[in-house]
Amino acid sequence: MSVREFANSLGISSSALTKIENNHRIQTKYQDMLFRLVMLNKSDFKKELANNDKKLGLII
């Protein structure tokens, strides 16, 4: 998954995600919670993305 795809799935910009990754920006509390939830449930997150993509008719 690219940075852009991951950022879009979280509802943040790819530039914000890149800045967070490079310690140029501190994530907000909600972003921190999103990252923690994704880490705890990686397989569920990927399945949900795939299901949403299928509903929208997107190729994954």
PDB file of N, CA and C in Angstrom:
ATOM      1  N   MET A   1       0.845  -1.167   0.000  1.00  0.00           N
ATOM      2  CA  MET A   1       0.000   0.000   0.000  1.00  0.00           C
ATOM      3  C   MET A   1       0.896   1.238   0.000  1.00  0.00           C
ATOM      4  N   SER A   2       0.585   2.156  -0.860  1.00  0.00           N
ATOM      5  CA  SER A   2       1.388   3.370  -0.936  1.00  0.00           C
ATOM      6  C   SER A   2       1.016   4.333   0.193  1.00  0.00           C
ATOM      7  N   VAL A   3       1.861   5.320   0.398  1.00  0.00           N
ATOM      8  CA  VAL A   3       1.583   6.343   1.412  1.00  0.00           C
ATOM      9  C   VAL A   3       0.282   7.049   1.068  1.00  0.00           C
ATOM     10  N   ARG A   4       0.103   7.360  -0.209  1.00  0.00           N
ATOM     11  CA  ARG A   4      -1.122   8.050  -0.637  1.00  0.00           C
ATOM     12  C   ARG A   4      -2.361   7.210  -0.356  1.00  0.00           C
ATOM     13  N   GLU A   5      -2.304   5.925  -0.672  1.00  0.00           N
ATOM     14  CA  GLU A   5      -3.451   5.040  -0.427  1.00  0.00           C
ATOM     15  C   GLU A   5      -3.749   4.924   1.064  1.00  0.00           C
ATOM     16  N   PHE A   6      -2.693   4.768   1.863  1.00  0.00           N
ATOM     17  CA  PHE A   6      -2.884   4.642   3.303  1.00  0.00           C
ATOM     18  C   PHE A   6      -3.454   5.933   3.887  1.00  0.00           C
ATOM     19  N   ALA A   7      -2.903   7.060   3.481  1.00  0.00           N
ATOM     20  CA  ALA A   7      -3.392   8.355   3.974  1.00  0.00           C
ATOM     21  C   ALA A   7      -4.856   8.557   3.583  1.00  0.00           C
ATOM     22  N   ASN A   8      -5.182   8.257   2.341  1.00  0.00           N
ATOM     23  CA  ASN A   8      -6.575   8.396   1.899  1.00  0.00           C
ATOM     24  C   ASN A   8      -7.509   7.514   2.700  1.00  0.00           C
ATOM     25  N   SER A   9      -7.082   6.300   3.006  1.00  0.00           N
ATOM     26  CA  SER A   9      -7.932   5.388   3.770  1.00  0.00           C
ATOM     27  C   SER A   9      -8.153   5.879   5.192  1.00  0.00           C
ATOM     28  N   LEU A  10      -7.205   6.669   5.715  1.00  0.00           N
ATOM     29  CA  LEU A  10      -7.346   7.235   7.057  1.00  0.00           C
ATOM     30  C   LEU A  10      -8.043   8.591   7.049  1.00  0.00           C
ATOM     31  N   GLY A  11      -8.184   9.169   5.868  1.00  0.00           N
ATOM     32  CA  GLY A  11      -8.835  10.465   5.771  1.00  0.00           C
ATOM     33  C   GLY A  11      -7.920  11.643   6.049  1.00  0.00           C
ATOM     34  N   ILE A  12      -6.612  11.444   5.821  1.00  0.00           N
ATOM     35  CA  ILE A  12      -5.658  12.541   5.971  1.00  0.00           C
ATOM     36  C   ILE A  12      -4.872  12.679   4.673  1.00  0.00           C
ATOM     37  N   SER A  13      -4.204  13.810   4.513  1.00  0.00           N
ATOM     38  CA  SER A  13      -3.440  14.006   3.286  1.00  0.00           C
ATOM     39  C   SER A  13      -2.147  13.199   3.322  1.00  0.00           C
ATOM     40  N   SER A  14      -1.657  12.853   2.151  1.00  0.00           N
ATOM     41  CA  SER A  14      -0.405  12.097   2.088  1.00  0.00           C
ATOM     42  C   SER A  14       0.759  12.949   2.579  1.00  0.00           C
ATOM     43  N   SER A  15       0.696  14.261   2.353  1.00  0.00           N
ATOM     44  CA  SER A  15       1.781  15.122   2.846  1.00  0.00           C
ATOM     45  C   SER A  15       1.787  15.168   4.370  1.00  0.00           C
ATOM     46  N   ALA A  16       0.619  15.177   4.993  1.00  0.00           N
ATOM     47  CA  ALA A  16       0.550  15.156   6.457  1.00  0.00           C
ATOM     48  C   ALA A  16       1.133  13.850   6.992  1.00  0.00           C
ATOM     49  N   LEU A  17       0.792  12.735   6.357  1.00  0.00           N
ATOM     50  CA  LEU A  17       1.310  11.440   6.786  1.00  0.00           C
ATOM     51  C   LEU A  17       2.822  11.381   6.638  1.00  0.00           C
ATOM     52  N   THR A  18       3.340  11.877   5.529  1.00  0.00           N
ATOM     53  CA  THR A  18       4.788  11.891   5.319  1.00  0.00           C
ATOM     54  C   THR A  18       5.482  12.749   6.364  1.00  0.00           C
ATOM     55  N   LYS A  19       4.917  13.894   6.690  1.00  0.00           N
ATOM     56  CA  LYS A  19       5.500  14.765   7.715  1.00  0.00           C
ATOM     57  C   LYS A  19       5.498  14.078   9.077  1.00  0.00           C
ATOM     58  N   ILE A  20       4.430  13.362   9.390  1.00  0.00           N
ATOM     59  CA  ILE A  20       4.359  12.626  10.653  1.00  0.00           C
ATOM     60  C   ILE A  20       5.434  11.545  10.685  1.00  0.00           C
ATOM     61  N   GLU A  21       5.562  10.800   9.587  1.00  0.00           N
ATOM     62  CA  GLU A  21       6.558   9.732   9.509  1.00  0.00           C
ATOM     63  C   GLU A  21       7.978  10.259   9.680  1.00  0.00           C
ATOM     64  N   ASN A  22       8.245  11.457   9.175  1.00  0.00           N
ATOM     65  CA  ASN A  22       9.590  12.032   9.225  1.00  0.00           C
ATOM     66  C   ASN A  22       9.813  12.950  10.424  1.00  0.00           C
ATOM     67  N   ASN A  23       8.900  12.883  11.389  1.00  0.00           N
ATOM     68  CA  ASN A  23       8.975  13.693  12.609  1.00  0.00           C
ATOM     69  C   ASN A  23       9.034  15.193  12.333  1.00  0.00           C
ATOM     70  N   HIS A  24       8.362  15.631  11.276  1.00  0.00           N
ATOM     71  CA  HIS A  24       8.254  17.054  10.981  1.00  0.00           C
ATOM     72  C   HIS A  24       6.904  17.602  11.414  1.00  0.00           C
ATOM     73  N   ARG A  25       6.053  16.714  11.910  1.00  0.00           N
ATOM     74  CA  ARG A  25       4.725  17.114  12.363  1.00  0.00           C
ATOM     75  C   ARG A  25       4.284  16.137  13.440  1.00  0.00           C
ATOM     76  N   ILE A  26       3.654  16.648  14.456  1.00  0.00           N
ATOM     77  CA  ILE A  26       3.123  15.802  15.521  1.00  0.00           C
ATOM     78  C   ILE A  26       1.686  15.458  15.161  1.00  0.00           C
ATOM     79  N   GLN A  27       1.369  14.183  15.238  1.00  0.00           N
ATOM     80  CA  GLN A  27       0.010  13.787  14.919  1.00  0.00           C
ATOM     81  C   GLN A  27      -0.951  14.221  16.018  1.00  0.00           C
ATOM     82  N   THR A  28      -2.174  14.432  15.610  1.00  0.00           N
ATOM     83  CA  THR A  28      -3.218  14.789  16.561  1.00  0.00           C
ATOM     84  C   THR A  28      -3.616  13.529  17.325  1.00  0.00           C
ATOM     85  N   LYS A  29      -4.419  13.707  18.357  1.00  0.00           N
ATOM     86  CA  LYS A  29      -4.864  12.550  19.136  1.00  0.00           C
ATOM     87  C   LYS A  29      -5.668  11.578  18.284  1.00  0.00           C
ATOM     88  N   TYR A  30      -6.529  12.114  17.410  1.00  0.00           N
ATOM     89  CA  TYR A  30      -7.332  11.198  16.604  1.00  0.00           C
ATOM     90  C   TYR A  30      -6.458  10.446  15.602  1.00  0.00           C
ATOM     91  N   GLN A  31      -5.432  11.094  15.063  1.00  0.00           N
ATOM     92  CA  GLN A  31      -4.519  10.408  14.148  1.00  0.00           C
ATOM     93  C   GLN A  31      -3.737   9.334  14.885  1.00  0.00           C
ATOM     94  N   ASP A  32      -3.287   9.629  16.080  1.00  0.00           N
ATOM     95  CA  ASP A  32      -2.583   8.645  16.886  1.00  0.00           C
ATOM     96  C   ASP A  32      -3.474   7.434  17.134  1.00  0.00           C
ATOM     97  N   MET A  33      -4.750   7.672  17.445  1.00  0.00           N
ATOM     98  CA  MET A  33      -5.689   6.577  17.682  1.00  0.00           C
ATOM     99  C   MET A  33      -5.901   5.768  16.401  1.00  0.00           C
ATOM    100  N   LEU A  34      -6.014   6.428  15.261  1.00  0.00           N
ATOM    101  CA  LEU A  34      -6.165   5.713  13.993  1.00  0.00           C
ATOM    102  C   LEU A  34      -4.975   4.803  13.723  1.00  0.00           C
ATOM    103  N   PHE A  35      -3.763   5.339  13.921  1.00  0.00           N
ATOM    104  CA  PHE A  35      -2.561   4.543  13.684  1.00  0.00           C
ATOM    105  C   PHE A  35      -2.508   3.338  14.620  1.00  0.00           C
ATOM    106  N   ARG A  36      -2.869   3.548  15.869  1.00  0.00           N
ATOM    107  CA  ARG A  36      -2.868   2.439  16.839  1.00  0.00           C
ATOM    108  C   ARG A  36      -3.892   1.371  16.455  1.00  0.00           C
ATOM    109  N   LEU A  37      -5.076   1.800  16.053  1.00  0.00           N
ATOM    110  CA  LEU A  37      -6.108   0.840  15.654  1.00  0.00           C
ATOM    111  C   LEU A  37      -5.696   0.041  14.429  1.00  0.00           C
ATOM    112  N   VAL A  38      -5.072   0.697  13.470  1.00  0.00           N
ATOM    113  CA  VAL A  38      -4.596  -0.009  12.277  1.00  0.00           C
ATOM    114  C   VAL A  38      -3.537  -1.032  12.666  1.00  0.00           C
ATOM    115  N   MET A  39      -2.609  -0.647  13.526  1.00  0.00           N
ATOM    116  CA  MET A  39      -1.551  -1.574  13.951  1.00  0.00           C
ATOM    117  C   MET A  39      -2.123  -2.775  14.692  1.00  0.00           C
ATOM    118  N   LEU A  40      -3.146  -2.572  15.489  1.00  0.00           N
ATOM    119  CA  LEU A  40      -3.750  -3.672  16.241  1.00  0.00           C
ATOM    120  C   LEU A  40      -4.570  -4.597  15.358  1.00  0.00           C
ATOM    121  N   ASN A  41      -5.107  -4.063  14.288  1.00  0.00           N
ATOM    122  CA  ASN A  41      -6.030  -4.822  13.445  1.00  0.00           C
ATOM    123  C   ASN A  41      -5.646  -4.745  11.969  1.00  0.00           C
ATOM    124  N   LYS A  42      -4.394  -5.018  11.649  1.00  0.00           N
ATOM    125  CA  LYS A  42      -3.915  -4.883  10.272  1.00  0.00           C
ATOM    126  C   LYS A  42      -4.749  -5.686   9.279  1.00  0.00           C
ATOM    127  N   SER A  43      -5.025  -6.933   9.588  1.00  0.00           N
ATOM    128  CA  SER A  43      -5.760  -7.774   8.634  1.00  0.00           C
ATOM    129  C   SER A  43      -7.192  -7.286   8.463  1.00  0.00           C
ATOM    130  N   ASP A  44      -7.839  -6.879   9.547  1.00  0.00           N
ATOM    131  CA  ASP A  44      -9.199  -6.353   9.444  1.00  0.00           C
ATOM    132  C   ASP A  44      -9.219  -5.056   8.645  1.00  0.00           C
ATOM    133  N   PHE A  45      -8.211  -4.220   8.832  1.00  0.00           N
ATOM    134  CA  PHE A  45      -8.113  -2.961   8.103  1.00  0.00           C
ATOM    135  C   PHE A  45      -8.000  -3.230   6.608  1.00  0.00           C
ATOM    136  N   LYS A  46      -7.140  -4.159   6.232  1.00  0.00           N
ATOM    137  CA  LYS A  46      -6.958  -4.482   4.818  1.00  0.00           C
ATOM    138  C   LYS A  46      -8.222  -5.087   4.213  1.00  0.00           C
ATOM    139  N   LYS A  47      -8.911  -5.948   4.974  1.00  0.00           N
ATOM    140  CA  LYS A  47     -10.156  -6.550   4.488  1.00  0.00           C
ATOM    141  C   LYS A  47     -11.218  -5.478   4.278  1.00  0.00           C
ATOM    142  N   GLU A  48     -11.323  -4.552   5.218  1.00  0.00           N
ATOM    143  CA  GLU A  48     -12.312  -3.484   5.112  1.00  0.00           C
ATOM    144  C   GLU A  48     -12.032  -2.588   3.911  1.00  0.00           C
ATOM    145  N   LEU A  49     -10.764  -2.291   3.667  1.00  0.00           N
ATOM    146  CA  LEU A  49     -10.399  -1.506   2.489  1.00  0.00           C
ATOM    147  C   LEU A  49     -10.794  -2.230   1.213  1.00  0.00           C
ATOM    148  N   ALA A  50     -10.515  -3.519   1.177  1.00  0.00           N
ATOM    149  CA  ALA A  50     -10.851  -4.313  -0.006  1.00  0.00           C
ATOM    150  C   ALA A  50     -12.366  -4.340  -0.222  1.00  0.00           C
ATOM    151  N   ASN A  51     -13.122  -4.493   0.855  1.00  0.00           N
ATOM    152  CA  ASN A  51     -14.583  -4.504   0.743  1.00  0.00           C
ATOM    153  C   ASN A  51     -15.106  -3.163   0.243  1.00  0.00           C
ATOM    154  N   ASN A  52     -14.552  -2.076   0.754  1.00  0.00           N
ATOM    155  CA  ASN A  52     -14.989  -0.748   0.317  1.00  0.00           C
ATOM    156  C   ASN A  52     -14.643  -0.511  -1.143  1.00  0.00           C
ATOM    157  N   ASP A  53     -13.461  -0.961  -1.556  1.00  0.00           N
ATOM    158  CA  ASP A  53     -13.046  -0.811  -2.944  1.00  0.00           C
ATOM    159  C   ASP A  53     -13.980  -1.586  -3.872  1.00  0.00           C
ATOM    160  N   LYS A  54     -14.373  -2.780  -3.460  1.00  0.00           N
ATOM    161  CA  LYS A  54     -15.288  -3.590  -4.279  1.00  0.00           C
ATOM    162  C   LYS A  54     -16.648  -2.917  -4.391  1.00  0.00           C
ATOM    163  N   LYS A  55     -17.116  -2.341  -3.288  1.00  0.00           N
ATOM    164  CA  LYS A  55     -18.412  -1.646  -3.304  1.00  0.00           C
ATOM    165  C   LYS A  55     -18.375  -0.453  -4.249  1.00  0.00           C
ATOM    166  N   LEU A  56     -17.215   0.207  -4.309  1.00  0.00           N
ATOM    167  CA  LEU A  56     -17.079   1.382  -5.167  1.00  0.00           C
ATOM    168  C   LEU A  56     -16.668   1.015  -6.592  1.00  0.00           C
ATOM    169  N   GLY A  57     -16.404  -0.273  -6.829  1.00  0.00           N
ATOM    170  CA  GLY A  57     -15.998  -0.718  -8.156  1.00  0.00           C
ATOM    171  C   GLY A  57     -14.562  -0.394  -8.485  1.00  0.00           C
ATOM    172  N   LEU A  58     -13.715  -0.283  -7.457  1.00  0.00           N
ATOM    173  CA  LEU A  58     -12.306   0.034  -7.670  1.00  0.00           C
ATOM    174  C   LEU A  58     -11.491  -1.236  -7.748  1.00  0.00           C
ATOM    175  N   ILE A  59     -10.408  -1.169  -8.462  1.00  0.00           N
ATOM    176  CA  ILE A  59      -9.494  -2.299  -8.577  1.00  0.00           C
ATOM    177  C   ILE A  59      -8.466  -2.178  -7.455  1.00  0.00           C
ATOM    178  N   ILE A  60      -8.231  -3.291  -6.758  1.00  0.00           N
ATOM    179  CA  ILE A  60      -7.240  -3.274  -5.681  1.00  0.00           C
ATOM    180  C   ILE A  60      -6.052  -4.122  -6.064  1.00  0.00           C
TER     181      ILE A  60
END
